[in-house]
PDB file of C-alpha atoms and ligand atoms in Angstrom:
ATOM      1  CA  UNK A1212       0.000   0.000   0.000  1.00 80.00           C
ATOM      2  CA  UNK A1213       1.253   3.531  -0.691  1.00 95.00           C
ATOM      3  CA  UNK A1214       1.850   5.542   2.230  1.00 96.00           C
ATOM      4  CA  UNK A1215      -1.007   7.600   3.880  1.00 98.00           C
ATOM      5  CA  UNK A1216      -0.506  11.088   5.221  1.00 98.00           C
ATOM      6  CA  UNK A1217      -1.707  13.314   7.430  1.00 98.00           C
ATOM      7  CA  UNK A1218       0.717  16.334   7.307  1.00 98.00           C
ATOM      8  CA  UNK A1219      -0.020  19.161   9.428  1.00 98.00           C
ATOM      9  CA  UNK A1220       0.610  22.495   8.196  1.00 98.00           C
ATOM     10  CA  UNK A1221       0.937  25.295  10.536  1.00 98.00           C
ATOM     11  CA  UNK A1222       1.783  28.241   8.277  1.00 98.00           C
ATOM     12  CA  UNK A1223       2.944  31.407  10.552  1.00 98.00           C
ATOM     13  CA  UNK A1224       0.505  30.515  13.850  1.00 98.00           C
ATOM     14  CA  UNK A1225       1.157  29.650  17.384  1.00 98.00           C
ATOM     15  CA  UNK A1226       3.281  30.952  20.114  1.00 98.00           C
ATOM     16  CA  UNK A1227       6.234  28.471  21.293  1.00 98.00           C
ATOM     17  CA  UNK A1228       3.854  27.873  24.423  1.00 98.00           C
ATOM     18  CA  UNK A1229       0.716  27.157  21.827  1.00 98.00           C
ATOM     19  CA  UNK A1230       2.979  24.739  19.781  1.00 98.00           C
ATOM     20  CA  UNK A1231       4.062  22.834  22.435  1.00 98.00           C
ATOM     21  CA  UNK A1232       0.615  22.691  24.046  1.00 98.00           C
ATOM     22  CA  UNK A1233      -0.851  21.469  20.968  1.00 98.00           C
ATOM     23  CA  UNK A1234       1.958  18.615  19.895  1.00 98.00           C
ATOM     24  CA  UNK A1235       1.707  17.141  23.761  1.00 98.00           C
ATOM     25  CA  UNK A1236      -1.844  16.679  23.316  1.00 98.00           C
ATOM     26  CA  UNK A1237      -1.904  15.463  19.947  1.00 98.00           C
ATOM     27  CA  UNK A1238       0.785  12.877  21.183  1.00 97.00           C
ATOM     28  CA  UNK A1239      -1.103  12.093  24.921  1.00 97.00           C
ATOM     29  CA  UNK A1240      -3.727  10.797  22.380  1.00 96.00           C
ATOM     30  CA  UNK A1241      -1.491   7.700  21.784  1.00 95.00           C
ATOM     31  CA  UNK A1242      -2.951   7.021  17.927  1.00 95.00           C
ATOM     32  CA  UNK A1243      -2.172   3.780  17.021  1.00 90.00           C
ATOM     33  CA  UNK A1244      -0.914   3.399  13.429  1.00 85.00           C
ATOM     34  CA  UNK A1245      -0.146   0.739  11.250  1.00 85.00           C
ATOM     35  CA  UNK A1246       2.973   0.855   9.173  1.00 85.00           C
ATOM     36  CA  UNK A1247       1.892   2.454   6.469  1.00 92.00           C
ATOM     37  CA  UNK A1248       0.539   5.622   7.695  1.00 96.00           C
ATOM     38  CA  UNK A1249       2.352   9.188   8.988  1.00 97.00           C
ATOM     39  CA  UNK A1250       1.393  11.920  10.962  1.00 98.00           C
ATOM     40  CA  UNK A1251       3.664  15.132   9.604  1.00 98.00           C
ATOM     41  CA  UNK A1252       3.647  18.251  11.283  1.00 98.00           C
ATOM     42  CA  UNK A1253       5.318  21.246   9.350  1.00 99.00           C
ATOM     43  CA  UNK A1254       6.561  23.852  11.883  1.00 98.00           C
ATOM     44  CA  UNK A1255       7.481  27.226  11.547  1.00 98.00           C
ATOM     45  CA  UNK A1256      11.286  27.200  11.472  1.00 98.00           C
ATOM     46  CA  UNK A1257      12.073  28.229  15.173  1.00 98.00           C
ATOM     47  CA  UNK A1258      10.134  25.194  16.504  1.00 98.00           C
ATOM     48  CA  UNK A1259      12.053  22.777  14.238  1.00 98.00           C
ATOM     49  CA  UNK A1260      13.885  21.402  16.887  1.00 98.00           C
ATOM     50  CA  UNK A1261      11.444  21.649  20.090  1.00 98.00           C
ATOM     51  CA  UNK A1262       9.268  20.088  17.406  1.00 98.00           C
ATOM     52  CA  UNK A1263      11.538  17.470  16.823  1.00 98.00           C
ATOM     53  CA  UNK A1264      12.546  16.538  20.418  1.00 98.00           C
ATOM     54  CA  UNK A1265       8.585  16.525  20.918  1.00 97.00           C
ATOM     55  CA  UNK A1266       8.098  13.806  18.704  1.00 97.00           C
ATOM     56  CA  UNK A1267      11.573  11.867  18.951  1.00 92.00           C
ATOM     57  CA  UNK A1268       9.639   8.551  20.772  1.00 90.00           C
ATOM     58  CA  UNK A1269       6.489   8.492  18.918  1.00 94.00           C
ATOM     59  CA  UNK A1270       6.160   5.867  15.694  1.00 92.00           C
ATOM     60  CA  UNK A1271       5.487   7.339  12.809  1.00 96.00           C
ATOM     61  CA  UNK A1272       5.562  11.117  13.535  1.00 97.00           C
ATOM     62  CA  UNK A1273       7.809  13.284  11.346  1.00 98.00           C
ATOM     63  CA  UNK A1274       8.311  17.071  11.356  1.00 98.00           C
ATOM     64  CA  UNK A1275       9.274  18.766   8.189  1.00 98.00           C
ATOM     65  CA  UNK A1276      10.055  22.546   7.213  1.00 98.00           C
ATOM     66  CA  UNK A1277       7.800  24.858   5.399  1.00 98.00           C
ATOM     67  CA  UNK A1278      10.251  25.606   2.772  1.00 98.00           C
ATOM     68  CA  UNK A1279      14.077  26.074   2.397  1.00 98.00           C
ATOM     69  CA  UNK A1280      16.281  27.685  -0.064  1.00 98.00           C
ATOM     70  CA  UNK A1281      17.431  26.410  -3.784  1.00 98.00           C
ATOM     71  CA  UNK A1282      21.084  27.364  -2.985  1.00 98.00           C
ATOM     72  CA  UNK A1283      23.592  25.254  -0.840  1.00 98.00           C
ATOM     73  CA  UNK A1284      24.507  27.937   1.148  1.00 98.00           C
ATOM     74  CA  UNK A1285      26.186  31.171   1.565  1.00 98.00           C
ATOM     75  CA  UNK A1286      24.797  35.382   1.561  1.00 98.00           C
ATOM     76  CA  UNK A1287      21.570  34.549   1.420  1.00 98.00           C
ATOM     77  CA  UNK A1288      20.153  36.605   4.792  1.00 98.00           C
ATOM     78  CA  UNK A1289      16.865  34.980   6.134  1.00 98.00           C
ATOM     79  CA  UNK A1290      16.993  31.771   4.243  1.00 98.00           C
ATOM     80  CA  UNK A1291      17.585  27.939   5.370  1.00 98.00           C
ATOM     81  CA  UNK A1292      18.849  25.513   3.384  1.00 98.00           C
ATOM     82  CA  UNK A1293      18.135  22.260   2.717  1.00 98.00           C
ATOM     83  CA  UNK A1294      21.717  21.007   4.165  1.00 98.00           C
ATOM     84  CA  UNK A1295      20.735  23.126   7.617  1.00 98.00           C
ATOM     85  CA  UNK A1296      17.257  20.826   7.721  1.00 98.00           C
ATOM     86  CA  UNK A1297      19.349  17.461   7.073  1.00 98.00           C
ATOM     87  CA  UNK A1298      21.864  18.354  10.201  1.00 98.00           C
ATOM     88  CA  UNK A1299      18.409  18.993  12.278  1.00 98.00           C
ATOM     89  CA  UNK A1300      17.234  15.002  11.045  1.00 97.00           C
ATOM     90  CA  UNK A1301      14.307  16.653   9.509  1.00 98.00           C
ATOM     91  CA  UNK A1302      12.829  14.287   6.911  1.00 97.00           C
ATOM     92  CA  UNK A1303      10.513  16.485   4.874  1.00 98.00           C
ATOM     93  CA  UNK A1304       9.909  19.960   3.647  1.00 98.00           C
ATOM     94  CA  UNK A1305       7.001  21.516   2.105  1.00 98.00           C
ATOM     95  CA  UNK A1306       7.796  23.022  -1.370  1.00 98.00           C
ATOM     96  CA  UNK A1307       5.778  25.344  -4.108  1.00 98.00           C
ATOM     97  CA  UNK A1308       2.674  26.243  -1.586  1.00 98.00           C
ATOM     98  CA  UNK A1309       0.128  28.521  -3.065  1.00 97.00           C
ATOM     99  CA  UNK A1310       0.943  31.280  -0.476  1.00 97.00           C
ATOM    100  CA  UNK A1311       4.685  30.988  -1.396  1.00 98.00           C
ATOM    101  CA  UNK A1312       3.534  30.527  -4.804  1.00 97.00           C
ATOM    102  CA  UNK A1313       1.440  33.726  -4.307  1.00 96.00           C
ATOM    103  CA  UNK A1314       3.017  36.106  -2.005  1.00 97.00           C
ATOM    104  CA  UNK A1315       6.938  35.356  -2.807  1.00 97.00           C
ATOM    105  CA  UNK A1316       6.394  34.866  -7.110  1.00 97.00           C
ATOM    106  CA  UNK A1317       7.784  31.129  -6.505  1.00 98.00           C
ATOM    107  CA  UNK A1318       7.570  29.757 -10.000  1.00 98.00           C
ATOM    108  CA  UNK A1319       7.529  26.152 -11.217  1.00 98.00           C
ATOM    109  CA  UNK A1320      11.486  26.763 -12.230  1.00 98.00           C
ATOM    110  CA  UNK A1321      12.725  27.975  -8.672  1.00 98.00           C
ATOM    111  CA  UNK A1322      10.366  25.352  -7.359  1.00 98.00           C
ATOM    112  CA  UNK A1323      12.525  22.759  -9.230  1.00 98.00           C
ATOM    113  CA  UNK A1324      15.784  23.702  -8.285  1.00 98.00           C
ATOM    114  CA  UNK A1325      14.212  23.511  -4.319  1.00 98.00           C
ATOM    115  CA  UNK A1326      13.262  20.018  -5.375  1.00 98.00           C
ATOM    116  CA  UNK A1327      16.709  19.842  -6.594  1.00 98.00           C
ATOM    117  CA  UNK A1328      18.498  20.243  -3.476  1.00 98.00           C
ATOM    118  CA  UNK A1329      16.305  19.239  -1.201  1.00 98.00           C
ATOM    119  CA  UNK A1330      16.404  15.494  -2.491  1.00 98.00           C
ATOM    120  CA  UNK A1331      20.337  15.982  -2.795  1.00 98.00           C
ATOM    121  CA  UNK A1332      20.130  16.077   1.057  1.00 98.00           C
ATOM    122  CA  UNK A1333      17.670  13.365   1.068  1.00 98.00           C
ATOM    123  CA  UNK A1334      15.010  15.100   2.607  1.00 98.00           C
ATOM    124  CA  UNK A1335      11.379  14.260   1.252  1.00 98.00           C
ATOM    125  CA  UNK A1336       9.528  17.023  -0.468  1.00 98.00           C
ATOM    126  CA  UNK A1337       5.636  17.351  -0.016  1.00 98.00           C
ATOM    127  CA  UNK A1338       5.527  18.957  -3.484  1.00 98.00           C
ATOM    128  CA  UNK A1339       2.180  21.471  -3.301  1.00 98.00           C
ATOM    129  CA  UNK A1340      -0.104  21.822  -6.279  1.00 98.00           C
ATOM    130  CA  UNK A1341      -3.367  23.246  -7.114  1.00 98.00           C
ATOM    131  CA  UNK A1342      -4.973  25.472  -9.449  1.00 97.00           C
ATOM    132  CA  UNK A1343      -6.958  29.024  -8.789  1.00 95.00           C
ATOM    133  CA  UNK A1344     -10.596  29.535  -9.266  1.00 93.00           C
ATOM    134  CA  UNK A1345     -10.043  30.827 -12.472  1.00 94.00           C
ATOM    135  CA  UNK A1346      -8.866  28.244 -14.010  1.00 95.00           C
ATOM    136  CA  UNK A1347     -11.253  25.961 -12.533  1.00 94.00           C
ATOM    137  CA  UNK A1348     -14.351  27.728 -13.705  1.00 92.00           C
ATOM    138  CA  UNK A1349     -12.659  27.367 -16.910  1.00 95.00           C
ATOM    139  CA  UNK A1350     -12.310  23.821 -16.829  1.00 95.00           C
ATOM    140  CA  UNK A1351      -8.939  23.907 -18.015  1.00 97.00           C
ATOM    141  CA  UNK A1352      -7.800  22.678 -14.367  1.00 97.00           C
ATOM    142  CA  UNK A1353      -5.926  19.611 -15.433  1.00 97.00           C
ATOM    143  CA  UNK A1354      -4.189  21.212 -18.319  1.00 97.00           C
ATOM    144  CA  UNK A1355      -2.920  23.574 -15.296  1.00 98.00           C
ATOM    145  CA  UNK A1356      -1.904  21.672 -12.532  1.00 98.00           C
ATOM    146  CA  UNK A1357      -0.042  18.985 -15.093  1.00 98.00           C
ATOM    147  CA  UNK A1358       2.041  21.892 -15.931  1.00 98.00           C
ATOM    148  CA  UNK A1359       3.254  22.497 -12.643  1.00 98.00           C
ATOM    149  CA  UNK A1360       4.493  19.085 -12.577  1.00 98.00           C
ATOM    150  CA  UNK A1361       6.089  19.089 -15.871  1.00 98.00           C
ATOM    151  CA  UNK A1362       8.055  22.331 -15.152  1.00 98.00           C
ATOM    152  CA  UNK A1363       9.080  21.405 -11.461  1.00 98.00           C
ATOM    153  CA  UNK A1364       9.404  17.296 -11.737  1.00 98.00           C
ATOM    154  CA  UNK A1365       9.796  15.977 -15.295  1.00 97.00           C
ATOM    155  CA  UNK A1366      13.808  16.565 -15.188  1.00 98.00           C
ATOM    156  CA  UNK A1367      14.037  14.246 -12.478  1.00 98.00           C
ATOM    157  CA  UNK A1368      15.235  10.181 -12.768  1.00 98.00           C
ATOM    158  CA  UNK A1369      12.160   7.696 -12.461  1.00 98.00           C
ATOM    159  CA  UNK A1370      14.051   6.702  -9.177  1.00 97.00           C
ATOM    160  CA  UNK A1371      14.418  10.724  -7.733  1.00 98.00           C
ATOM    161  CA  UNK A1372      11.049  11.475  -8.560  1.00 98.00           C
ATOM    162  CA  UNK A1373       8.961   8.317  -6.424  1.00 97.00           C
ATOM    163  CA  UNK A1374      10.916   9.707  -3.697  1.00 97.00           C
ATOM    164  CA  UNK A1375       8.625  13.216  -4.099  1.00 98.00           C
ATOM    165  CA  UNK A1376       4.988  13.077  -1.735  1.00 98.00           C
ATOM    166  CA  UNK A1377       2.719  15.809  -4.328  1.00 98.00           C
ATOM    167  CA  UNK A1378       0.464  17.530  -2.428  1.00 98.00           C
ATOM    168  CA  UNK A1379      -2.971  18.976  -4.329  1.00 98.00           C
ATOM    169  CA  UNK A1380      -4.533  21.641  -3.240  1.00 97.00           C
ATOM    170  CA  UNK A1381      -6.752  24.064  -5.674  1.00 96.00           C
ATOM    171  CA  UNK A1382      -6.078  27.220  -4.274  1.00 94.00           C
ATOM    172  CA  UNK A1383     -10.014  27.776  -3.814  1.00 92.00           C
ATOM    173  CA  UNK A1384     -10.205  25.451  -1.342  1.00 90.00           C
ATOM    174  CA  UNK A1385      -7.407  26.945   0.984  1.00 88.00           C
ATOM    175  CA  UNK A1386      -8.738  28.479   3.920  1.00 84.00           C
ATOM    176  CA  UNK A1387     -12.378  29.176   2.600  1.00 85.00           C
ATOM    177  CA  UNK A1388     -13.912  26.648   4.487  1.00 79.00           C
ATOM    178  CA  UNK A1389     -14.913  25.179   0.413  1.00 80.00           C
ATOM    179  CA  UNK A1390     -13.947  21.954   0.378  1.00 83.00           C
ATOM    180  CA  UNK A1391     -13.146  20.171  -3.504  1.00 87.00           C
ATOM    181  CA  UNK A1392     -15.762  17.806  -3.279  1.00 93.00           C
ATOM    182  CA  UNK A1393     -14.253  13.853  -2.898  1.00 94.00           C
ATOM    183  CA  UNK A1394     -14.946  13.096  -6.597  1.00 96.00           C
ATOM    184  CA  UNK A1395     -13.459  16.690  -7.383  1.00 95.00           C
ATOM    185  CA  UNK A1396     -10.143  15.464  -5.712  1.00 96.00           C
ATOM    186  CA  UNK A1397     -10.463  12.157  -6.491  1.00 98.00           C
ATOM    187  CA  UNK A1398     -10.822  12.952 -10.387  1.00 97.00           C
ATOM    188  CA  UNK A1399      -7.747  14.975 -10.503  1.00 98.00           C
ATOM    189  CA  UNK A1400      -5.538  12.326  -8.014  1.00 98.00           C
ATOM    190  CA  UNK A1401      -6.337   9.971 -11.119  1.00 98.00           C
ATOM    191  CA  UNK A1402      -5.112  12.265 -13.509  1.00 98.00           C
ATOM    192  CA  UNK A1403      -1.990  13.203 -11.883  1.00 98.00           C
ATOM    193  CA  UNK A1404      -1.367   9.622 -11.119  1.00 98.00           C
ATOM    194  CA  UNK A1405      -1.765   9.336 -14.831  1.00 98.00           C
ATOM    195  CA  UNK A1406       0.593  11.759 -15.683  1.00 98.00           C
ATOM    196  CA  UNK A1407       2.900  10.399 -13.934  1.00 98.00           C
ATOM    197  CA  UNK A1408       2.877   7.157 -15.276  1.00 98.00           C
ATOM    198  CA  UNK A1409       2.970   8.280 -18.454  1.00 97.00           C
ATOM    199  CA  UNK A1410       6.271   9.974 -17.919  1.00 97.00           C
ATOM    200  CA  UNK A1411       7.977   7.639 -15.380  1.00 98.00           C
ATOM    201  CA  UNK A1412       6.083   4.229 -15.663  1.00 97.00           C
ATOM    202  CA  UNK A1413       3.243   2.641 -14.408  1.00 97.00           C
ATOM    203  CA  UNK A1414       5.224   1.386 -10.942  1.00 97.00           C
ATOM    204  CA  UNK A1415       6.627   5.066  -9.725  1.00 97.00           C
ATOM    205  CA  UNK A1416       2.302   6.493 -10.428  1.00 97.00           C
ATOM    206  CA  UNK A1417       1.007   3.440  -8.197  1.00 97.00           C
ATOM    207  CA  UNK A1418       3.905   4.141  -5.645  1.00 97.00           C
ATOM    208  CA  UNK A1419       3.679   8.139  -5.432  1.00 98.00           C
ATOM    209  CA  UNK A1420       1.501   9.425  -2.613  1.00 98.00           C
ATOM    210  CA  UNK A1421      -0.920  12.305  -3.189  1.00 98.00           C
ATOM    211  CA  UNK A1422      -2.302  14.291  -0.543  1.00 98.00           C
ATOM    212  CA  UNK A1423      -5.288  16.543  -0.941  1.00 97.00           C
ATOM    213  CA  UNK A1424      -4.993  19.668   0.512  1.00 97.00           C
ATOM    214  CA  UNK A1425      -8.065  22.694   0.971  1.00 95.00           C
ATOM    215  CA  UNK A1426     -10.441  22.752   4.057  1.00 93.00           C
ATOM    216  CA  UNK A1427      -9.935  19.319   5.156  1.00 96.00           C
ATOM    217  CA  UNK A1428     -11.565  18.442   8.139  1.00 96.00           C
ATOM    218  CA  UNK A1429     -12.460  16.107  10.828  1.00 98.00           C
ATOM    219  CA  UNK A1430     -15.875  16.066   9.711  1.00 97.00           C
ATOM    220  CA  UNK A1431     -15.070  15.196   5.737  1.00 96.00           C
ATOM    221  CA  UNK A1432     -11.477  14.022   6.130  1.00 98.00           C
ATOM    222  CA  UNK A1433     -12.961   9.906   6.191  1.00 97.00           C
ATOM    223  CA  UNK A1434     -14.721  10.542   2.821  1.00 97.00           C
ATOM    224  CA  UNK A1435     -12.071  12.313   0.747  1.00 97.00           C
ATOM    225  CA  UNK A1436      -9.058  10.270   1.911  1.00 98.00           C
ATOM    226  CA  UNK A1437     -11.663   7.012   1.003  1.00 98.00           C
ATOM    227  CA  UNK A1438     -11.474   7.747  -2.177  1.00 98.00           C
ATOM    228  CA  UNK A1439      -8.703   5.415  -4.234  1.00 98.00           C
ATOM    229  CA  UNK A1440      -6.067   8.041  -5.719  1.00 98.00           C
ATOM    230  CA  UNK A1441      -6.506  10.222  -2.529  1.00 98.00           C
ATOM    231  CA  UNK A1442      -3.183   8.994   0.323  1.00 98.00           C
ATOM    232  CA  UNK A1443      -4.384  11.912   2.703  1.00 98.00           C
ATOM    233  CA  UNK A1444      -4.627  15.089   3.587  1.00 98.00           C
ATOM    234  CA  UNK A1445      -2.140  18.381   3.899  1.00 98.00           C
ATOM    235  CA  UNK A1446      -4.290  20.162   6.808  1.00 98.00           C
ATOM    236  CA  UNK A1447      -3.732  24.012   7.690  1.00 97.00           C
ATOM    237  CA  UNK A1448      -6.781  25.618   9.779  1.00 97.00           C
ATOM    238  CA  UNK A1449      -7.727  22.343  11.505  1.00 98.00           C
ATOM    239  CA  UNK A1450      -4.576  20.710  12.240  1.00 98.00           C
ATOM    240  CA  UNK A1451      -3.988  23.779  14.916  1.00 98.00           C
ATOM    241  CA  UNK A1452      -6.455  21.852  17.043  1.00 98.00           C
ATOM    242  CA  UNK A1453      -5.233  18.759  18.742  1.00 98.00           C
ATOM    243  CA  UNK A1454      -8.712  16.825  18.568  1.00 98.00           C
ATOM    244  CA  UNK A1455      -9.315  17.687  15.042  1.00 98.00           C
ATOM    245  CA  UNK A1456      -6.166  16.448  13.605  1.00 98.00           C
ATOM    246  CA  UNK A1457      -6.049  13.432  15.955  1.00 98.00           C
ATOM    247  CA  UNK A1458      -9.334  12.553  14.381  1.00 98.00           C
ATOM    248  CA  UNK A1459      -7.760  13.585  10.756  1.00 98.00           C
ATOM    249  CA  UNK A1460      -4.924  11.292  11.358  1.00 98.00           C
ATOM    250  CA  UNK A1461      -7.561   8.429  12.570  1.00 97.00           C
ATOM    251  CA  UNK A1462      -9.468   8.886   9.404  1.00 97.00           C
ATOM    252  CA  UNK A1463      -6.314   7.799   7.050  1.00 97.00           C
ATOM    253  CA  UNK A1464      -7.229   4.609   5.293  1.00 94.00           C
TER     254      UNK A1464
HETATM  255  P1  LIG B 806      -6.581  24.776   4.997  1.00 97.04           P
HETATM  256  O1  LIG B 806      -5.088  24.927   4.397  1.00 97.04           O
HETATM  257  O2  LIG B 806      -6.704  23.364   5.495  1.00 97.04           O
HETATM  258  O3  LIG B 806      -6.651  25.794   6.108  1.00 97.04           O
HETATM  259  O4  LIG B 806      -7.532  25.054   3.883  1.00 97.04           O
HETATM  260  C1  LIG B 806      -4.511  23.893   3.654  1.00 97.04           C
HETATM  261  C2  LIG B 806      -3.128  24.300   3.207  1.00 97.04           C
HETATM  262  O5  LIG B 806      -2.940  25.471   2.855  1.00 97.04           O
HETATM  263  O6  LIG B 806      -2.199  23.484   3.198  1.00 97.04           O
END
């Protein structure tokens, strides 16, 4: 079975005092998880390590980076690299997000030379997707999102690229409480899946894992991640409280 995720994402919220509140209780709920399911909680950069020491003891718990720079290092003020994240044992880092997408100009070439380095220092990317209303009243939302891919993942080795978790989240589902409907996720999982295969064989598009992101929920996580293409959820607004994500993370298949 590919792996199922719940991956927390807390964007710029919570105090240190919040953060820590929030992980104890989401741990104190002892989940019990088979082997092929994560719980991933990306932390604003300070709490990397608290973060980390938080969840050193507990199966299957991960915490990753919101983002980190394409260059190795050097004079770049205010950025982490991926080689800082590595030296911290931090297995995953979420790249290409609609807000950095949105409020930084990220494009799908800077986006690939993140996914570049990031995998050079064998960290997992959660690589985000999605397309904006626009595009989806236009119908043209496939067309959109494969393009993404191709400009950010299509240099990479069949081998590199399994290693990437995608991440789909229209952009008109973030934060508006609108959810994609299951078969609206579920329809573009396939095609991405698809896409995939086409370009890297029919093995690496069964093995990838593909997360929907947008307004996920305790109360409709179970249906969306039921559907066959969909490995889970990447959860902003309801993974900042403990007994909705515990519930998210329950509702994994
Ligand atoms: P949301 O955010 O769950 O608050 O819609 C999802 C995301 O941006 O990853």
């Amino acid at each position: 079975m590919r792996k199922q995720i719940a991956a927390a994402n807390w964007k710029m919220n919570l105090t240190v005092d919040k953060a820590q509140s929030l992980l104890d209780e989401i741990i104190s709920a002892q989940i019990k998880f088979n082997e092929d399911r994560q719980a991933i909680f990306a932390v604003p950069f300070p709490y990397l390590q608290m973060a980390q020491q938080k969840i050193n003891n507990v199966d299957n718990f991960f915490i990753a980076a919101q983002n980190c720079y394409s260059k190795k290092s050097g004079a770049y003020t205010g950025e982490t690299s991926a080689e800082m994240l590595q030296s911290l044992n931090i297995k995953y880092v979420v790249l290409g997000h609609s807000e950095r997408r949105e409020y930084f100009e990220e494009s799908n070439q800077f986006l690939a030379e993140k996914l570049n380095i990031t995998l050079e220092n064998n960290i997992t990317p959660i690589f985000c997707c999605g397309e904006p209303l626009s595009i989806r009243d236009a119908q043209t939302q496939n067309a959109f999102v494969e393009k993404q891919l191709q400009e950010s993942l299509f240099h990479f080795s069949a081998d590199d690229v399994q290693k990437i978790v995608i991440a789909y989240e229209p952009i008109w589902a973030i934060g508006t409480g609108k959810t994609a409907t299951s078969e609206q996720a579920q329809e573009m999982h396939a095609h991405l899946r698809k896409v995939i295969a086409d370009n890297f064989g029919k093995a690496v598009g069964d093995k990838i894992s593909i997360l929907y992101g947008g307004s996920v929920k305790a109360s409709n996580a179970k249906e969306i991640f039921s559907k066959p293409d969909v490995d889970g959820g990447l959860v902003g607004g309801a993974s900042l409280i403990a007994s909705e994500f515990v519930t998210i993370i329950n509702s994994l298949k």
